[in-house]
Amino acid sequence: MYLIVGLGNPTREYDRTRHNVGFDTLDVLAEELNTSIGENKFKGCCAKGVIGGEKVILLKPQTFMNLSGESVRAAADFYKIDPEHIIVIYDDISLEVGQLRIRSKGSAGGHNGIKNIIAHLGTQEFPRIKVGVGAKPPRMDLADYVLSRFSAEDRVKMEEAFKEAVQAVQVMITEGDQAAMNRFNGHKEQ
């Protein structure tokens, strides 16, 4: 069984912001799996599906980004899912808009949602899909930037990135992290 977590902030105010690309990707995945993320459990909204014969739980923590680990830990404990079967999808400002980077483990890299998940799971050993949202403009506050929305042009790139991230999730589950890294990392780099 896999737990697929999309990070973001709840409430309409944060819809479609850079920080909510994890939520957006999970919506695309839910559609692909013909399910909807509506059940309120584990301080989040969740749904169940199957990818490549494996049961999957889709989870959007509703704790706000900086406390995402509370929701992830509750779901992982309930379903007895090991960290290496928890795939976390989130925004990354060090990647170009729409670029993906898949890792099987690693530090938080300054991302507060990931920092909190690491703290709650007690390990960095969980796979993740970073979705590029572009670099913060100089002199702009980081919080303001990640809570801002994409231009129409960039939104088109992001919609493609969400579909690609969904494919990456499927490859990670059916063929493994390394196959997904080989196929998706560095894609779209200039």
mmCIF file of C-alpha atoms in Angstrom:
data_model
loop_
_atom_site.group_PDB
_atom_site.id
_atom_site.type_symbol
_atom_site.label_atom_id
_atom_site.label_comp_id
_atom_site.label_asym_id
_atom_site.label_seq_id
_atom_site.Cartn_x
_atom_site.Cartn_y
_atom_site.Cartn_z
ATOM 1 C CA MET A 1 0.000 0.000 0.000
ATOM 2 C CA TYR A 2 1.159 3.532 -0.804
ATOM 3 C CA LEU A 3 0.316 6.891 0.720
ATOM 4 C CA ILE A 4 0.437 9.676 -1.855
ATOM 5 C CA VAL A 5 0.517 13.090 -0.216
ATOM 6 C CA GLY A 6 -0.002 16.382 -2.013
ATOM 7 C CA LEU A 7 1.052 19.383 0.043
ATOM 8 C CA GLY A 8 -0.818 22.670 0.146
ATOM 9 C CA ASN A 9 -2.908 24.970 2.277
ATOM 10 C CA PRO A 10 -6.643 24.490 2.786
ATOM 11 C CA THR A 11 -9.322 27.103 2.087
ATOM 12 C CA ARG A 12 -10.259 28.775 -1.173
ATOM 13 C CA GLU A 13 -7.896 31.671 -0.505
ATOM 14 C CA TYR A 14 -4.919 29.414 -1.384
ATOM 15 C CA ASP A 15 -6.419 27.647 -4.421
ATOM 16 C CA ARG A 16 -4.069 27.451 -7.408
ATOM 17 C CA THR A 17 -1.165 29.184 -5.620
ATOM 18 C CA ARG A 18 2.434 28.058 -6.049
ATOM 19 C CA HIS A 19 2.401 26.452 -2.594
ATOM 20 C CA ASN A 20 -0.617 24.297 -3.571
ATOM 21 C CA VAL A 21 0.837 22.405 -6.527
ATOM 22 C CA GLY A 22 0.728 19.213 -4.423
ATOM 23 C CA PHE A 23 -3.044 19.607 -4.007
ATOM 24 C CA ASP A 24 -3.435 20.364 -7.726
ATOM 25 C CA THR A 25 -1.437 17.262 -8.708
ATOM 26 C CA LEU A 26 -3.533 15.080 -6.403
ATOM 27 C CA ASP A 27 -6.718 16.405 -8.031
ATOM 28 C CA VAL A 28 -5.387 15.292 -11.438
ATOM 29 C CA LEU A 29 -4.428 11.891 -9.983
ATOM 30 C CA ALA A 30 -7.851 11.455 -8.368
ATOM 31 C CA GLU A 31 -9.504 12.189 -11.704
ATOM 32 C CA GLU A 32 -7.242 9.654 -13.401
ATOM 33 C CA LEU A 33 -8.188 7.052 -10.755
ATOM 34 C CA ASN A 34 -11.869 7.965 -11.097
ATOM 35 C CA THR A 35 -12.207 8.945 -7.456
ATOM 36 C CA SER A 36 -12.635 12.180 -5.547
ATOM 37 C CA ILE A 37 -10.717 13.428 -2.545
ATOM 38 C CA GLY A 38 -13.487 14.133 -0.096
ATOM 39 C CA GLU A 39 -13.310 11.891 2.937
ATOM 40 C CA ASN A 40 -12.213 13.818 6.047
ATOM 41 C CA LYS A 41 -9.725 11.703 8.009
ATOM 42 C CA PHE A 42 -6.250 12.077 9.498
ATOM 43 C CA LYS A 43 -6.513 15.900 9.682
ATOM 44 C CA GLY A 44 -6.842 15.821 5.914
ATOM 45 C CA CYS A 45 -8.996 14.962 2.926
ATOM 46 C CA CYS A 46 -8.418 11.578 1.413
ATOM 47 C CA ALA A 47 -9.486 9.040 -1.183
ATOM 48 C CA LYS A 48 -8.605 5.464 -2.092
ATOM 49 C CA GLY A 49 -7.569 4.030 -5.422
ATOM 50 C CA VAL A 50 -5.437 1.386 -7.118
ATOM 51 C CA ILE A 51 -2.306 1.925 -9.229
ATOM 52 C CA GLY A 52 -0.662 -1.066 -10.880
ATOM 53 C CA GLY A 53 -2.451 -3.453 -8.541
ATOM 54 C CA GLU A 54 -1.283 -1.556 -5.434
ATOM 55 C CA LYS A 55 -3.799 0.091 -3.103
ATOM 56 C CA VAL A 56 -3.125 3.803 -2.734
ATOM 57 C CA ILE A 57 -4.386 6.431 -0.310
ATOM 58 C CA LEU A 58 -4.434 9.994 -1.620
ATOM 59 C CA LEU A 59 -4.037 12.572 1.137
ATOM 60 C CA LYS A 60 -4.283 16.368 1.181
ATOM 61 C CA PRO A 61 -3.339 17.486 4.711
ATOM 62 C CA GLN A 62 -5.694 20.224 5.960
ATOM 63 C CA THR A 63 -3.410 21.345 8.785
ATOM 64 C CA PHE A 64 -1.820 24.146 6.755
ATOM 65 C CA MET A 65 1.577 23.546 5.198
ATOM 66 C CA ASN A 66 3.818 23.927 8.252
ATOM 67 C CA LEU A 67 1.989 21.160 10.168
ATOM 68 C CA SER A 68 1.611 18.678 7.276
ATOM 69 C CA GLY A 69 3.489 16.003 9.233
ATOM 70 C CA GLU A 70 0.620 15.608 11.711
ATOM 71 C CA SER A 71 -1.701 14.457 8.933
ATOM 72 C CA VAL A 72 0.907 12.291 7.176
ATOM 73 C CA ARG A 73 1.877 10.562 10.423
ATOM 74 C CA ALA A 74 -1.770 9.863 11.360
ATOM 75 C CA ALA A 75 -2.488 8.236 7.975
ATOM 76 C CA ALA A 76 0.811 6.308 7.904
ATOM 77 C CA ASP A 77 0.199 4.962 11.419
ATOM 78 C CA PHE A 78 -3.400 3.977 10.678
ATOM 79 C CA TYR A 79 -2.524 2.054 7.490
ATOM 80 C CA LYS A 80 0.902 0.897 8.771
ATOM 81 C CA ILE A 81 2.652 2.366 5.722
ATOM 82 C CA ASP A 82 6.456 2.480 5.775
ATOM 83 C CA PRO A 83 8.108 5.813 4.910
ATOM 84 C CA GLU A 84 9.529 4.418 1.645
ATOM 85 C CA HIS A 85 5.914 3.940 0.504
ATOM 86 C CA ILE A 86 4.940 7.544 1.267
ATOM 87 C CA ILE A 87 5.260 9.711 -1.852
ATOM 88 C CA VAL A 88 5.099 13.452 -1.141
ATOM 89 C CA ILE A 89 4.387 15.972 -3.911
ATOM 90 C CA TYR A 90 5.228 19.625 -3.306
ATOM 91 C CA ASP A 91 6.421 22.939 -4.732
ATOM 92 C CA ASP A 92 10.087 23.778 -5.290
ATOM 93 C CA ILE A 93 11.341 27.317 -5.980
ATOM 94 C CA SER A 94 14.765 26.074 -7.124
ATOM 95 C CA LEU A 95 13.259 24.448 -10.226
ATOM 96 C CA GLU A 96 11.949 26.115 -13.389
ATOM 97 C CA VAL A 97 8.172 26.425 -13.709
ATOM 98 C CA GLY A 98 6.798 22.976 -14.552
ATOM 99 C CA GLN A 99 10.087 21.087 -14.099
ATOM 100 C CA LEU A 100 9.980 17.896 -12.015
ATOM 101 C CA ARG A 101 12.634 16.422 -9.755
ATOM 102 C CA ILE A 102 12.141 13.049 -8.112
ATOM 103 C CA ARG A 103 14.146 11.936 -5.086
ATOM 104 C CA SER A 104 13.918 8.764 -3.014
ATOM 105 C CA LYS A 105 15.003 10.647 0.138
ATOM 106 C CA GLY A 106 16.646 13.859 1.275
ATOM 107 C CA SER A 107 16.589 16.907 3.503
ATOM 108 C CA ALA A 108 13.786 19.441 3.689
ATOM 109 C CA GLY A 109 15.783 21.940 1.647
ATOM 110 C CA GLY A 110 14.122 24.802 3.505
ATOM 111 C CA HIS A 111 10.553 23.610 2.760
ATOM 112 C CA ASN A 112 8.537 23.859 5.992
ATOM 113 C CA GLY A 113 5.979 21.228 4.997
ATOM 114 C CA ILE A 114 8.737 18.671 4.336
ATOM 115 C CA LYS A 115 10.574 19.739 7.506
ATOM 116 C CA ASN A 116 7.435 18.952 9.531
ATOM 117 C CA ILE A 117 6.906 15.583 7.805
ATOM 118 C CA ILE A 118 10.526 14.618 8.551
ATOM 119 C CA ALA A 119 10.008 15.631 12.190
ATOM 120 C CA HIS A 120 6.817 13.563 12.509
ATOM 121 C CA LEU A 121 8.080 10.480 10.652
ATOM 122 C CA GLY A 122 11.519 10.647 12.274
ATOM 123 C CA THR A 123 13.209 10.017 8.912
ATOM 124 C CA GLN A 124 14.141 11.680 5.620
ATOM 125 C CA GLU A 125 13.819 8.329 3.844
ATOM 126 C CA PHE A 126 10.622 8.872 1.880
ATOM 127 C CA PRO A 127 10.276 9.504 -1.852
ATOM 128 C CA ARG A 128 9.145 12.856 -3.139
ATOM 129 C CA ILE A 129 8.218 14.638 -6.332
ATOM 130 C CA LYS A 130 9.234 18.275 -6.433
ATOM 131 C CA VAL A 131 7.266 20.400 -8.872
ATOM 132 C CA GLY A 132 9.060 23.542 -10.003
ATOM 133 C CA VAL A 133 7.284 26.846 -9.438
ATOM 134 C CA GLY A 134 10.134 29.131 -10.531
ATOM 135 C CA ALA A 135 12.564 31.250 -8.566
ATOM 136 C CA LYS A 136 11.397 34.012 -6.258
ATOM 137 C CA PRO A 137 11.932 37.462 -7.778
ATOM 138 C CA PRO A 138 14.566 39.556 -5.989
ATOM 139 C CA ARG A 139 13.217 41.730 -3.168
ATOM 140 C CA MET A 140 9.957 39.746 -2.980
ATOM 141 C CA ASP A 141 9.081 38.096 0.317
ATOM 142 C CA LEU A 142 9.250 34.281 0.048
ATOM 143 C CA ALA A 143 5.868 33.771 1.761
ATOM 144 C CA ASP A 144 4.221 36.268 -0.590
ATOM 145 C CA TYR A 145 5.801 34.528 -3.581
ATOM 146 C CA VAL A 146 4.749 30.960 -2.747
ATOM 147 C CA LEU A 147 1.235 32.171 -1.914
ATOM 148 C CA SER A 148 0.932 33.973 -5.258
ATOM 149 C CA ARG A 149 -0.671 32.570 -8.418
ATOM 150 C CA PHE A 150 0.863 31.725 -11.778
ATOM 151 C CA SER A 151 0.627 33.858 -14.894
ATOM 152 C CA ALA A 152 -1.725 32.418 -17.546
ATOM 153 C CA GLU A 153 1.289 31.239 -19.553
ATOM 154 C CA ASP A 154 2.927 29.546 -16.559
ATOM 155 C CA ARG A 155 -0.402 27.993 -15.512
ATOM 156 C CA VAL A 156 -0.474 26.129 -18.845
ATOM 157 C CA LYS A 157 3.031 24.755 -18.102
ATOM 158 C CA MET A 158 1.877 23.765 -14.612
ATOM 159 C CA GLU A 159 -1.169 21.870 -15.903
ATOM 160 C CA GLU A 160 1.256 19.797 -18.010
ATOM 161 C CA ALA A 161 3.542 19.348 -14.994
ATOM 162 C CA PHE A 162 0.635 18.007 -12.890
ATOM 163 C CA LYS A 163 -0.086 15.371 -15.559
ATOM 164 C CA GLU A 164 3.597 14.499 -15.715
ATOM 165 C CA ALA A 165 3.824 14.244 -11.919
ATOM 166 C CA VAL A 166 0.856 11.843 -11.991
ATOM 167 C CA GLN A 167 2.712 9.694 -14.537
ATOM 168 C CA ALA A 168 5.772 9.843 -12.279
ATOM 169 C CA VAL A 169 3.700 8.571 -9.314
ATOM 170 C CA GLN A 170 2.489 5.673 -11.444
ATOM 171 C CA VAL A 171 6.045 4.809 -12.545
ATOM 172 C CA MET A 172 7.339 5.052 -8.949
ATOM 173 C CA ILE A 173 4.722 2.542 -7.821
ATOM 174 C CA THR A 174 4.911 0.133 -10.768
ATOM 175 C CA GLU A 175 8.628 0.317 -11.659
ATOM 176 C CA GLY A 176 10.338 1.993 -8.683
ATOM 177 C CA ASP A 177 11.850 5.358 -7.774
ATOM 178 C CA GLN A 178 14.948 4.911 -9.945
ATOM 179 C CA ALA A 179 12.906 4.294 -13.109
ATOM 180 C CA ALA A 180 10.884 7.435 -12.375
ATOM 181 C CA MET A 181 14.058 9.472 -11.765
ATOM 182 C CA ASN A 182 15.546 8.256 -15.055
ATOM 183 C CA ARG A 183 12.389 9.144 -16.948
ATOM 184 C CA PHE A 184 11.372 12.448 -15.364
ATOM 185 C CA ASN A 185 14.365 14.173 -13.733
ATOM 186 C CA GLY A 186 15.881 16.977 -15.717
ATOM 187 C CA HIS A 187 12.973 16.905 -18.141
ATOM 188 C CA LYS A 188 12.267 20.412 -19.491
ATOM 189 C CA GLU A 189 15.678 21.750 -18.513
ATOM 190 C CA GLN A 190 17.056 24.357 -20.934
#
